[in-house]
Short mmCIF file of C-alpha atoms in Angstrom, two decimals:
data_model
loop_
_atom_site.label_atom_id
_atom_site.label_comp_id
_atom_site.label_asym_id
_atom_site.label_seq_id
_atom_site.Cartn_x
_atom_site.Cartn_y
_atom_site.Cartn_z
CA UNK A 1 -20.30 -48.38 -87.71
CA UNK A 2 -19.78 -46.02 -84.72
CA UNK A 3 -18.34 -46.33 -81.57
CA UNK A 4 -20.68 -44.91 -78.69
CA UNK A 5 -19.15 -43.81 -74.96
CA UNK A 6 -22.04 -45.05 -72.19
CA UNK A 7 -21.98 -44.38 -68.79
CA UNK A 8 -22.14 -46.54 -66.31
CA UNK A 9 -24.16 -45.99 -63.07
CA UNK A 10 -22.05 -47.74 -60.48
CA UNK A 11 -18.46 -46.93 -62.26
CA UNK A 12 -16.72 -44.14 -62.12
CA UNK A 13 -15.38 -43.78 -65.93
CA UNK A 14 -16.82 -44.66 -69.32
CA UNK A 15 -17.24 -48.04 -71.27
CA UNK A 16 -17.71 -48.00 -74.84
CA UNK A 17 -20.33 -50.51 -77.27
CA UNK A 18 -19.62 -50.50 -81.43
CA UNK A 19 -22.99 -49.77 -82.96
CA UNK A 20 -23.63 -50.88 -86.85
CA UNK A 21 -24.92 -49.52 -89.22
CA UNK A 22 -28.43 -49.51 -87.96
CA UNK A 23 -27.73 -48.55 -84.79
CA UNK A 24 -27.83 -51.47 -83.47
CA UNK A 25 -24.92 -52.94 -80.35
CA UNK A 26 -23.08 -55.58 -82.08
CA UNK A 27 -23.17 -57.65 -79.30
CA UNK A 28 -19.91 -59.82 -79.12
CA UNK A 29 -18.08 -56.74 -79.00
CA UNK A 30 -20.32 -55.70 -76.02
CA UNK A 31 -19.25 -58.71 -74.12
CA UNK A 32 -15.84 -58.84 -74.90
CA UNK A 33 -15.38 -55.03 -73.80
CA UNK A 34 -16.76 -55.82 -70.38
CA UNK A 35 -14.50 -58.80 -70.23
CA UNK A 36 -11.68 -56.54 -71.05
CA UNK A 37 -12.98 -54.17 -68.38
CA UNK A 38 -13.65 -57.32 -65.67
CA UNK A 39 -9.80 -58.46 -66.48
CA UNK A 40 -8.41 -54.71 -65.56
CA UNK A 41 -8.04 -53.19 -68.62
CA UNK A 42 -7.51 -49.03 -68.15
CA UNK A 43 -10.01 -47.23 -70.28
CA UNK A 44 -8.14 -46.14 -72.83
CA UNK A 45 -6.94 -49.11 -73.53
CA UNK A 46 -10.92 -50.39 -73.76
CA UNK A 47 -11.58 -47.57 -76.09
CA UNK A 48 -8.79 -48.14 -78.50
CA UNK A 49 -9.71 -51.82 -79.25
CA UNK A 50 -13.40 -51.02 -79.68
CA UNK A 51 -11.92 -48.56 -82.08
CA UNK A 52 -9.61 -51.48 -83.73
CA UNK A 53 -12.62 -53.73 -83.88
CA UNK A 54 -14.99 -51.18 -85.63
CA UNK A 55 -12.52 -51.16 -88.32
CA UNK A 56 -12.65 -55.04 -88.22
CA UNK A 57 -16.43 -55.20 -88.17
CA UNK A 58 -15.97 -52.17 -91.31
CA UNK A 59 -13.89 -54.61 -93.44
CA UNK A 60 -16.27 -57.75 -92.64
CA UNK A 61 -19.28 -55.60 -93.87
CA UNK A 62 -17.17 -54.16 -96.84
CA UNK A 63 -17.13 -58.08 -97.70
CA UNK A 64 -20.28 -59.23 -97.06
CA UNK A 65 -19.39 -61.95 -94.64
CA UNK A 66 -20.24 -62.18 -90.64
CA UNK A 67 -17.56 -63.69 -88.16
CA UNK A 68 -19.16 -67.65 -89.44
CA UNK A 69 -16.99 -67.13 -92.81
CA UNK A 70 -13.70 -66.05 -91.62
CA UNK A 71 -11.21 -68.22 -92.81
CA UNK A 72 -7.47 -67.58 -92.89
CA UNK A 73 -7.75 -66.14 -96.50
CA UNK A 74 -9.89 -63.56 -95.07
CA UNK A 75 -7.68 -62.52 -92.36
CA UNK A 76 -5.04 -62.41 -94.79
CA UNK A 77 -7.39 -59.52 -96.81
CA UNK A 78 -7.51 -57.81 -93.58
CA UNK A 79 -4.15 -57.31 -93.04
CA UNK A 80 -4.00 -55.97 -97.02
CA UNK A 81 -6.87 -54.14 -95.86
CA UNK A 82 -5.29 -52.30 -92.97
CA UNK A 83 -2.55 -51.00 -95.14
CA UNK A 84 -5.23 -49.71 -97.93
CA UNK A 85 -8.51 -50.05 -96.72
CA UNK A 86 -10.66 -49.93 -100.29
CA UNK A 87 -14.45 -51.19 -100.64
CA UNK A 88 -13.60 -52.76 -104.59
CA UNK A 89 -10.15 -53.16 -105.82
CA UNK A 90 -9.05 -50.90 -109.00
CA UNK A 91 -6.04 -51.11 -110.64
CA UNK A 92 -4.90 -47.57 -111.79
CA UNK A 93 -1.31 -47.92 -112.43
CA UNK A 94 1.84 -49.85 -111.47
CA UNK A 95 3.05 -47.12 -109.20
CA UNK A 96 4.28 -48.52 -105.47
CA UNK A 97 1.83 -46.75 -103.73
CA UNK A 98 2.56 -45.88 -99.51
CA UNK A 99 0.47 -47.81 -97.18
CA UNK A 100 -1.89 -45.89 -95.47
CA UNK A 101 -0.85 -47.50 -91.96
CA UNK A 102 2.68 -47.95 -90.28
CA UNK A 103 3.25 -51.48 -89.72
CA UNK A 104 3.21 -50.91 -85.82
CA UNK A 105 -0.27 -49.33 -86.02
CA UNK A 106 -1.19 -52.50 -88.36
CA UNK A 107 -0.04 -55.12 -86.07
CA UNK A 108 -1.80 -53.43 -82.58
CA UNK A 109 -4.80 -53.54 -84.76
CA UNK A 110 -4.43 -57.49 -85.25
CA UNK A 111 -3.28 -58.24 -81.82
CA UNK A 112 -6.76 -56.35 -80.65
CA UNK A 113 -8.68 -58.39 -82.92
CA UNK A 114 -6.60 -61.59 -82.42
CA UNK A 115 -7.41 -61.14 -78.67
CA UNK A 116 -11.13 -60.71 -79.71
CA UNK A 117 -11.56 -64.11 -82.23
CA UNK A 118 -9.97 -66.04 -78.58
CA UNK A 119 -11.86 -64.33 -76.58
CA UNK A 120 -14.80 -65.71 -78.68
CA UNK A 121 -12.74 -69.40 -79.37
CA UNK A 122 -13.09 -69.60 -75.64
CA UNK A 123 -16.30 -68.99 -74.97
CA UNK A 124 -17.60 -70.97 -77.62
CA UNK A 125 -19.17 -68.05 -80.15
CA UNK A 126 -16.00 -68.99 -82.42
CA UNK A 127 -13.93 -71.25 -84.14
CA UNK A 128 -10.77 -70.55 -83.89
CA UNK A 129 -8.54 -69.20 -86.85
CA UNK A 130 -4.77 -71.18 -87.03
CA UNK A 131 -2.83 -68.10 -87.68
CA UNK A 132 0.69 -69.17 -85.69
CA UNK A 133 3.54 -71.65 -87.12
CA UNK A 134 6.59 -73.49 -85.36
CA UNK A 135 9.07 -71.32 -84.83
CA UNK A 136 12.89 -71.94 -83.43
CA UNK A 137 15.10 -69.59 -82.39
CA UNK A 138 18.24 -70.19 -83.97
CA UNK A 139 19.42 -67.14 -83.74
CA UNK A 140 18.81 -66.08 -79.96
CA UNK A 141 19.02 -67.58 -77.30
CA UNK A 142 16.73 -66.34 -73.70
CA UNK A 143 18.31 -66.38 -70.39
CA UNK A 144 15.62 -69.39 -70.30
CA UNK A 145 16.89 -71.24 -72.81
CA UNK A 146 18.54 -73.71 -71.05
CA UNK A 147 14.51 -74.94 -69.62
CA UNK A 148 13.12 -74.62 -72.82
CA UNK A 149 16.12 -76.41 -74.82
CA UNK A 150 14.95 -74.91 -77.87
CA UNK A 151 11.60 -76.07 -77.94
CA UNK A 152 9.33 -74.34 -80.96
CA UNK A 153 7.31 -71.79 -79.94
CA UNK A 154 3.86 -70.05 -81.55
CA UNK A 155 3.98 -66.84 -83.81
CA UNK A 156 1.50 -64.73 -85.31
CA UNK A 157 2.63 -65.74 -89.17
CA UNK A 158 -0.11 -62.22 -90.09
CA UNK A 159 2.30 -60.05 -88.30
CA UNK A 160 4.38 -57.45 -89.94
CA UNK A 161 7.73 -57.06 -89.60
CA UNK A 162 8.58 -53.81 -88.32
CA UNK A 163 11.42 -51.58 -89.41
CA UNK A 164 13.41 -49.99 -86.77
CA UNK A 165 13.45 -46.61 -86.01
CA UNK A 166 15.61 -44.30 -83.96
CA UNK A 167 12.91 -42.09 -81.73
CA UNK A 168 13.14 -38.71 -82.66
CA UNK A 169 14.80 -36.29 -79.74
CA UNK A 170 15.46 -32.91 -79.19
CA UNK A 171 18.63 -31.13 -78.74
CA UNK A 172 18.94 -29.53 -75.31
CA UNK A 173 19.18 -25.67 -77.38
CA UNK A 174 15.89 -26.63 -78.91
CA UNK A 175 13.97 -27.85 -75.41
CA UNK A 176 15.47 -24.06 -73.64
CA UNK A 177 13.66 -22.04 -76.44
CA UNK A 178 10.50 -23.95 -75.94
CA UNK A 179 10.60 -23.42 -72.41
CA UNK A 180 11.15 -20.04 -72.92
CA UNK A 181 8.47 -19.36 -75.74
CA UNK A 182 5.99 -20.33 -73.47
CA UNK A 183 4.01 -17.54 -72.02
CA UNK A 184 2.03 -18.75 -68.83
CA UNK A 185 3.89 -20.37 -65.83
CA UNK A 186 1.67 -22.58 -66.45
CA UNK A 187 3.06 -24.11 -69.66
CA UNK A 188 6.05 -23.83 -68.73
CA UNK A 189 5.66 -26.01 -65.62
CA UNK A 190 4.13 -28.48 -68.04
CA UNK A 191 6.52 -28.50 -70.75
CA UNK A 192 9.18 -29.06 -68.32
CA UNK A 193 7.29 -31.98 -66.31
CA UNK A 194 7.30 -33.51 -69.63
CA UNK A 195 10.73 -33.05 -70.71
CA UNK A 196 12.35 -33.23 -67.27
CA UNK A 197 10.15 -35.99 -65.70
CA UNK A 198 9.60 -38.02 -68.77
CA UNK A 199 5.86 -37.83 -68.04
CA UNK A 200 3.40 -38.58 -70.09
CA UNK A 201 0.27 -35.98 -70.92
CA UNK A 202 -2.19 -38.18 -69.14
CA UNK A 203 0.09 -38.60 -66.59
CA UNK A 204 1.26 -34.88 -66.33
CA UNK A 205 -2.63 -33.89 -66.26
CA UNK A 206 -3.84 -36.18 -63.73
CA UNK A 207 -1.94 -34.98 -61.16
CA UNK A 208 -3.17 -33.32 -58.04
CA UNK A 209 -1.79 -31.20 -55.32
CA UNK A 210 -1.33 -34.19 -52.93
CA UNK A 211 0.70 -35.65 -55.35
CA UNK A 212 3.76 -33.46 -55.39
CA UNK A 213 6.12 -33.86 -52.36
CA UNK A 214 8.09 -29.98 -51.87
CA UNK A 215 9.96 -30.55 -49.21
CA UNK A 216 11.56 -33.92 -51.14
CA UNK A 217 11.32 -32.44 -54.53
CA UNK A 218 9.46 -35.67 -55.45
CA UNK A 219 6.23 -36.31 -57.77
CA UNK A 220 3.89 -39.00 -56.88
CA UNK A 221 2.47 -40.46 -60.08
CA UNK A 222 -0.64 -41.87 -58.76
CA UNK A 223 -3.56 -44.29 -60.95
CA UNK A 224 -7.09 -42.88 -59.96
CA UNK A 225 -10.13 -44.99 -61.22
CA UNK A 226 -11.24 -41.47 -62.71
CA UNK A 227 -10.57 -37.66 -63.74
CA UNK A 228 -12.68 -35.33 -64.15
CA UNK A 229 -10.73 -34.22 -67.24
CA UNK A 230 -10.59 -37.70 -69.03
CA UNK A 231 -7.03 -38.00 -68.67
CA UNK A 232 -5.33 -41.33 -67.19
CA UNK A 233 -2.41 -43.31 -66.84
CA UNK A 234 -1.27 -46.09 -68.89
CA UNK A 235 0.25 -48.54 -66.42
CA UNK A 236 -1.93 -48.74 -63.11
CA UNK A 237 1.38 -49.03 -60.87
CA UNK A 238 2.05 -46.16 -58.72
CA UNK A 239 5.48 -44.22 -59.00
CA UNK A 240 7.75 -42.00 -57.68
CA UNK A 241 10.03 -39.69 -59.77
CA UNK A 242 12.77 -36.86 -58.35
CA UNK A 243 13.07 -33.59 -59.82
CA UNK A 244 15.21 -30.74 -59.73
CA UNK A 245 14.49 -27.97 -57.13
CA UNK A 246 14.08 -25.52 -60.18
CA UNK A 247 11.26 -27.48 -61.44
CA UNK A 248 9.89 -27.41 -57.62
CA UNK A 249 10.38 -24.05 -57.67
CA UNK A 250 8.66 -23.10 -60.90
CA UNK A 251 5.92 -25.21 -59.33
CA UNK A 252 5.42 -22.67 -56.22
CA UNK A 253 5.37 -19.60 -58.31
CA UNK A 254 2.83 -21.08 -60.61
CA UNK A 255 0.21 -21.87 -57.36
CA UNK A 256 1.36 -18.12 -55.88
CA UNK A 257 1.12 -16.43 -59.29
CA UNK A 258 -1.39 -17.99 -61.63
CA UNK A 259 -3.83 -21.25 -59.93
CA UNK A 260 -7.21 -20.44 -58.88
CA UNK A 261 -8.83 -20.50 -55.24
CA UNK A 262 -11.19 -22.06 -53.89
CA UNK A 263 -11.48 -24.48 -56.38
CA UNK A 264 -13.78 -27.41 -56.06
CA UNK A 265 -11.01 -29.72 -57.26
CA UNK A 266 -7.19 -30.02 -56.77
CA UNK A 267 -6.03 -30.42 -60.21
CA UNK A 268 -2.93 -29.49 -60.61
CA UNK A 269 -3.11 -27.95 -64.22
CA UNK A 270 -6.30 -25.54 -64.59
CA UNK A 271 -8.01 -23.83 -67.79
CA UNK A 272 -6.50 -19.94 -67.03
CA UNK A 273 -9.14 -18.30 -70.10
CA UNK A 274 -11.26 -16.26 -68.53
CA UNK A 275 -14.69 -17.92 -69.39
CA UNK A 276 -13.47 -21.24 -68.30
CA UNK A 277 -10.82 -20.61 -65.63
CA UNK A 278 -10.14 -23.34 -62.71
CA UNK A 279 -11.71 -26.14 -65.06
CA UNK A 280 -9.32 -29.26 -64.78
CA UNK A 281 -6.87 -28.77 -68.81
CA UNK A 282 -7.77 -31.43 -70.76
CA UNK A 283 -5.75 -32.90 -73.76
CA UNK A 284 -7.31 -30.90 -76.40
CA UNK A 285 -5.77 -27.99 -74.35
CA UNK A 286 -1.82 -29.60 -74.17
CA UNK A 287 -2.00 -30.51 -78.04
CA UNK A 288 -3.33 -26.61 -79.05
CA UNK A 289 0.05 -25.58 -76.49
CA UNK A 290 2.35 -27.42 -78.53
CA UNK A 291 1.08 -25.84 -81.91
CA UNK A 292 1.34 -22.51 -80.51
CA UNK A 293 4.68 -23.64 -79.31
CA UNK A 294 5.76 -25.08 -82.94
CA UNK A 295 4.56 -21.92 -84.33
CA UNK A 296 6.65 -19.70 -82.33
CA UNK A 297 9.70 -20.97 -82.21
CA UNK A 298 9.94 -22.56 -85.62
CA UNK A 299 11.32 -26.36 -84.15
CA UNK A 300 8.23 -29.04 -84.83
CA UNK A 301 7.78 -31.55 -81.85
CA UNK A 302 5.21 -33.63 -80.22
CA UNK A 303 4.26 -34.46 -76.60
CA UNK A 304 6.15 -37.65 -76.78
CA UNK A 305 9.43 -36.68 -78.10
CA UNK A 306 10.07 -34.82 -74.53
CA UNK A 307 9.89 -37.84 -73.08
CA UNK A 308 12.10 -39.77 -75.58
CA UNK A 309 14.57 -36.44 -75.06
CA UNK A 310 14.28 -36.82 -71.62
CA UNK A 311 15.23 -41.06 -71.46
CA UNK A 312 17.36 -40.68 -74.15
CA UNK A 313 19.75 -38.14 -71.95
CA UNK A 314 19.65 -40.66 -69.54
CA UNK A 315 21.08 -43.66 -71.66
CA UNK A 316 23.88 -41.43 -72.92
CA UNK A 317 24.44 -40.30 -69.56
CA UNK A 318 25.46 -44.06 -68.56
CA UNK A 319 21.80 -44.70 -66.51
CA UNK A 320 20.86 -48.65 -66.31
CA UNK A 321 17.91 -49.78 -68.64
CA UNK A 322 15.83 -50.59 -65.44
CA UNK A 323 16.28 -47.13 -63.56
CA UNK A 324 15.10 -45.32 -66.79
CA UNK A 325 12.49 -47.92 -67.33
CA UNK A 326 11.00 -47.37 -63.61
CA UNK A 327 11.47 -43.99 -64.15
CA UNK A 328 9.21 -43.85 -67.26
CA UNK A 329 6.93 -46.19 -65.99
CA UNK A 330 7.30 -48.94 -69.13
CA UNK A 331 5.38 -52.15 -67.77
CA UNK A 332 8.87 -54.09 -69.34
CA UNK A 333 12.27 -53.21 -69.18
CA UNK A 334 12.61 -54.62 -72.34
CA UNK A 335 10.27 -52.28 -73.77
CA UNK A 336 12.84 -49.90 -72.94
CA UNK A 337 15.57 -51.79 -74.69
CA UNK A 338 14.05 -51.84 -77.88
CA UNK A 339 12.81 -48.21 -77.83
CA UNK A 340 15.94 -46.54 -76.46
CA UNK A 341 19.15 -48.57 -76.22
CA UNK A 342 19.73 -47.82 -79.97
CA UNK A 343 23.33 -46.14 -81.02
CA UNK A 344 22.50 -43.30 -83.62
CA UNK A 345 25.80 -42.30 -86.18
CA UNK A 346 26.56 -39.67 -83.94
CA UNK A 347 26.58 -42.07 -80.68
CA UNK A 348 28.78 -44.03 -82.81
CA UNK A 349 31.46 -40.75 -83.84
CA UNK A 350 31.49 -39.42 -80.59
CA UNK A 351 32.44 -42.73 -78.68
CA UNK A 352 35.02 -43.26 -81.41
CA UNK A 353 36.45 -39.84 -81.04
CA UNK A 354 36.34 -40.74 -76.91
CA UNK A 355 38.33 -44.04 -78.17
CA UNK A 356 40.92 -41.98 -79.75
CA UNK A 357 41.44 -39.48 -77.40
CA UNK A 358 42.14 -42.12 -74.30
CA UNK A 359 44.95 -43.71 -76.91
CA UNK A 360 46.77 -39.99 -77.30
CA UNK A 361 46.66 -40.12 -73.96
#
């Protein structure tokens, strides 16, 4: 199985097919991706579930069945499958043995393949697979409860339940000395954007000169079709975020100091090597910065946990859900909620010392 990138004439980014093993397009994945791509689906998005659905087509060859012999048993295997993906089954000893997927990484896998099988229900290349039960909640209760009444509701009975975790944060000590172990204005305009924006890589790479307003020390985060460096951005609704002047100011230096001119693009974040300087950085580039970064200064962080930093400061700092949830751009402030709103032991010590100081008093 392999997943193959094809351009396409009249679009301005990349599609992707799954090929088997032959070579040849498997071709209800073909027209589900361009239904996926018809429906407004950003690219990334299309390549991960062609990537979910080669593993999918992987286990279905592994068993020597075709999409006419699933049955709930076999989606069932899948989901064992996932979690230790094995051609034959051996028994070596009675050791618990770690799954080799998360169960959050298992379950986007099944709701990408899910979406396929309904896709296919609905179009009539598939019989559809009962995988849902009844469900009541007893225990919570919507603010749309009272039009529902409790009626039962459908759930993925294949889904694993996922254990929650606190997002892993920096202290602010720790985000200063990566700031200041990097090197190139550069990097450390884009470090910061990160950690001081809450920005995402694709988002902090897409942008372009237009997109930063000086004079209101305001970034435009702005969804373009394509970019020339492959990067995009995961919700396709425009946004506004404010900085600080400092940032803004960091910002000028680096287009005095270090960005090219007369470039045939207005990236904002170039290549500045030599034998590829002024070419739009791409993500390769960010992910070799941060294990430079990791090196230096001894404290091991990704991409992402600047932005968690960055939105968790905010929650302790008493900011709404929904201003940090436009901020960061989540599609659902609930999706904020569940990711952030979560009190850590220390959370819990220092309210309760806050408690005890306001009784002294």
């Amino acid at each position: 199985m392999k997943v193959q990138k094809v351009v396409v004439e009249e679009k301005s980014y990349p599609l992707y097919i799954l090929l088997d093993k032959n070579f040849e397009v498997i071709e209800p994945v073909k027209r589900y991706i361009k239904y996926l791509d018809n429906t407004g689906k950003a690219p990334n998005t299309i390549k991960t579930y062609c990537y979910h659905l080669k593993l999918f087509y992987e286990f279905m060859s592994q068993r020597g069945i075709g999409l006419e012999d699933l049955e709930f048993e076999e989606m069932s295997n899948f989901l064992g499958w996932l979690r230790n993906p094995t051609g034959e089954v051996k028994v070596i000893d009675l050791q618990p043995k770690k799954a080799k997927r998360e169960e959050t990484s298992v379950n986007a896998i099944l709701n990408a393949v899910t979406s396929f099988l309904e896709y296919l229900n609905r179009t009539g290349d598939f019989k559809a697979i009962d995988m849902t039960k009844e469900a009541r909640g007893r225990n919570f209760k919507g603010f749309l409860h009272h039009i529902s009444k409790g009626k039962s509701y459908q759930k993925n009975i294949l889904r694993l339940r996922v254990k929650k975790k606190l997002v892993q944060v920096l202290e602010l000590e720790q985000v200063k000395a990566i700031i200041d172990a990097c090197h190139t204005k550069r990097d450390k305009l884009l470090i910061m954007l990160m950690y001081e924006g809450g920005l995402r890589v694709g988002e902090v790479l897409s942008l372009r000169i237009e997109d930063i307003s000086t004079w209101d020390n305001q970034i435009n985060i702005t969804p373009r079709d394509h970019n020339e460096n492959g990067a995009y951005i995961k919700l396709r609704k425009e946004r506004t975020i404010d900085v600080s002047k400092e940032l803004m100011a960091l910002y000028t230096d680096y287009l005095v100091h270090e960005y090219g001119e007369d470039l045939e693009h207005d990236y904002i974040f170039i290549n500045l090597k030599e034998s590829y300087f002024g070419q739009p950085l791409k993500y390769q580039s960010v992910l070799d910065l941060i294990r430079r970064l990791v090196k230096r200064t001894g404290i091991t962080f990704t991409a992402h946990m600047l932005r968690h930093t960055h939105a968790t400061e905010l929650i302790r700092s008493g900011w709404d859900a929904a201003y940090v949830q436009k901020r960061l751009g989540h599609a659902h402030v609930q999706t904020t909620l569940d990711t952030y709103v979560h009190l850590s032991d220390q959370d819990m010590k220092n309210e309760y010392k806050a408690y005890l100081q306001g009784r002294e008093t």
